Amino acid sequence: KALEYYHKCERIQATVLRESHPDYATTLNNIGCVYDKNGEYIKALEYLHKCERIVAKVLGESHPHYAYSLIAIALTYRKLSDLSQAQIYIKKVSSNLQLGYYMESPDILNFIMNSKNLFDSI
């Protein structure tokens, strides 16, 4: 049922907010997460990548939501056992951390620290 409502929301937001709005990107992320939870990883990646492109363009790569989108993509690639792709996205997060991004966001820093096993396994 969730996917049905998220897709309705996606269509409305695409019309009302346009596809370059952060809320539209959040909806795409949510759709991707539902597909991920359902084991439909390829479909999940389609939506997660769309979200990542919008967030990068609208909010910028220094925004915490960009880190969350990269991590979601890495986790999905990991579930597909595609560790080389997962590593690419984890390295982007790591590089951004080295540039000082996300330092004003304790939530993302806490998430990254708690996900150390994920980062170490990739």
Tab-separated table of C-alpha atoms in Angstrom:
chain	number	residue	atom	x	y	z
A	1	LYS	CA	0.000	0.000	0.000
A	2	ALA	CA	2.848	2.374	0.817
A	3	LEU	CA	4.188	2.274	-2.740
A	4	GLU	CA	0.784	3.117	-4.139
A	5	TYR	CA	0.566	6.261	-2.007
A	6	TYR	CA	4.185	7.242	-2.571
A	7	HIS	CA	3.698	6.995	-6.344
A	8	LYS	CA	0.579	9.178	-6.112
A	9	CYS	CA	2.574	11.661	-4.079
A	10	GLU	CA	5.387	11.524	-6.648
A	11	ARG	CA	2.990	12.392	-9.490
A	12	ILE	CA	1.437	15.268	-7.554
A	13	GLN	CA	4.792	16.679	-6.481
A	14	ALA	CA	6.208	16.435	-9.998
A	15	THR	CA	3.338	18.613	-11.173
A	16	VAL	CA	2.999	21.030	-8.259
A	17	LEU	CA	6.549	21.340	-6.949
A	18	ARG	CA	8.451	20.289	-10.039
A	19	GLU	CA	11.116	17.630	-10.137
A	20	SER	CA	13.833	19.908	-8.803
A	21	HIS	CA	12.281	20.338	-5.350
A	22	PRO	CA	13.872	18.753	-2.244
A	23	ASP	CA	10.509	17.306	-1.142
A	24	TYR	CA	10.221	15.531	-4.469
A	25	ALA	CA	13.687	14.055	-3.876
A	26	THR	CA	12.566	12.861	-0.429
A	27	THR	CA	9.596	11.095	-1.996
A	28	LEU	CA	11.896	9.396	-4.502
A	29	ASN	CA	14.130	8.318	-1.634
A	30	ASN	CA	11.137	6.906	0.232
A	31	ILE	CA	10.018	4.963	-2.835
A	32	GLY	CA	13.538	3.616	-3.237
A	33	CYS	CA	13.601	2.539	0.409
A	34	VAL	CA	10.300	0.664	0.056
A	35	TYR	CA	11.604	-1.150	-3.025
A	36	ASP	CA	14.775	-1.925	-1.085
A	37	LYS	CA	12.786	-3.342	1.840
A	38	ASN	CA	10.817	-5.480	-0.637
A	39	GLY	CA	14.065	-6.879	-2.066
A	40	GLU	CA	13.629	-5.082	-5.403
A	41	TYR	CA	17.116	-3.621	-5.363
A	42	ILE	CA	17.423	-2.625	-9.025
A	43	LYS	CA	14.155	-0.690	-8.838
A	44	ALA	CA	15.311	0.824	-5.535
A	45	LEU	CA	18.541	2.037	-7.128
A	46	GLU	CA	16.600	3.718	-9.928
A	47	TYR	CA	14.793	5.924	-7.409
A	48	LEU	CA	17.745	6.390	-5.072
A	49	HIS	CA	19.934	7.613	-7.948
A	50	LYS	CA	17.233	10.072	-9.052
A	51	CYS	CA	17.072	11.357	-5.487
A	52	GLU	CA	20.852	11.716	-5.302
A	53	ARG	CA	20.996	13.774	-8.513
A	54	ILE	CA	18.272	16.144	-7.343
A	55	VAL	CA	19.774	16.591	-3.867
A	56	ALA	CA	23.224	17.270	-5.332
A	57	LYS	CA	21.804	19.841	-7.728
A	58	VAL	CA	19.364	21.579	-5.380
A	59	LEU	CA	20.956	21.281	-1.932
A	60	GLY	CA	24.575	20.615	-2.857
A	61	GLU	CA	27.051	17.898	-1.977
A	62	SER	CA	27.813	19.495	1.392
A	63	HIS	CA	24.230	19.012	2.594
A	64	PRO	CA	23.586	16.122	5.013
A	65	HIS	CA	20.746	14.825	2.836
A	66	TYR	CA	23.314	14.211	0.115
A	67	ALA	CA	25.289	11.984	2.501
A	68	TYR	CA	22.127	10.088	3.407
A	69	SER	CA	21.355	9.507	-0.269
A	70	LEU	CA	24.886	8.221	-0.927
A	71	ILE	CA	24.697	5.879	2.051
A	72	ALA	CA	21.297	4.536	0.941
A	73	ILE	CA	22.749	3.776	-2.490
A	74	ALA	CA	25.821	2.094	-0.950
A	75	LEU	CA	23.643	-0.072	1.293
A	76	THR	CA	21.540	-1.178	-1.659
A	77	TYR	CA	24.602	-2.068	-3.732
A	78	ARG	CA	25.891	-4.001	-0.735
A	79	LYS	CA	22.647	-6.015	-0.648
A	80	LEU	CA	23.267	-6.812	-4.319
A	81	SER	CA	26.770	-7.990	-3.325
A	82	ASP	CA	28.210	-5.317	-5.596
A	83	LEU	CA	30.845	-4.132	-3.163
A	84	SER	CA	32.831	-2.206	-5.784
A	85	GLN	CA	29.838	0.054	-6.471
A	86	ALA	CA	29.037	0.339	-2.760
A	87	GLN	CA	32.603	1.396	-2.138
A	88	ILE	CA	32.359	4.214	-4.690
A	89	TYR	CA	29.501	5.807	-2.763
A	90	ILE	CA	31.067	5.263	0.651
A	91	LYS	CA	34.257	6.917	-0.659
A	92	LYS	CA	32.199	9.947	-1.747
A	93	VAL	CA	30.843	10.287	1.789
A	94	SER	CA	34.332	9.840	3.217
A	95	SER	CA	35.813	12.419	0.820
A	96	ASN	CA	33.106	14.906	1.737
A	97	LEU	CA	33.817	14.335	5.428
A	98	GLN	CA	37.498	15.088	4.785
A	99	LEU	CA	36.433	18.343	3.121
A	100	GLY	CA	34.658	19.253	6.338
A	101	TYR	CA	31.154	18.641	5.062
A	102	TYR	CA	28.456	17.485	7.489
A	103	MET	CA	30.368	18.747	10.554
A	104	GLU	CA	27.380	20.901	11.492
A	105	SER	CA	25.105	17.863	11.389
A	106	PRO	CA	25.477	15.654	14.451
A	107	ASP	CA	22.839	13.256	13.088
A	108	ILE	CA	24.869	12.352	10.005
A	109	LEU	CA	28.107	12.119	11.984
A	110	ASN	CA	26.413	9.849	14.525
A	111	PHE	CA	24.975	7.712	11.735
A	112	ILE	CA	28.380	7.368	10.090
A	113	MET	CA	30.067	6.471	13.376
A	114	ASN	CA	27.375	3.869	14.115
A	115	SER	CA	27.790	2.477	10.598
A	116	LYS	CA	31.508	1.884	10.987
A	117	ASN	CA	31.009	-1.846	10.356
A	118	LEU	CA	29.366	-1.034	7.035
A	119	PHE	CA	32.248	1.194	6.003
A	120	ASP	CA	34.832	-1.328	7.164
A	121	SER	CA	33.170	-4.167	5.267
A	122	ILE	CA	33.224	-2.303	1.975
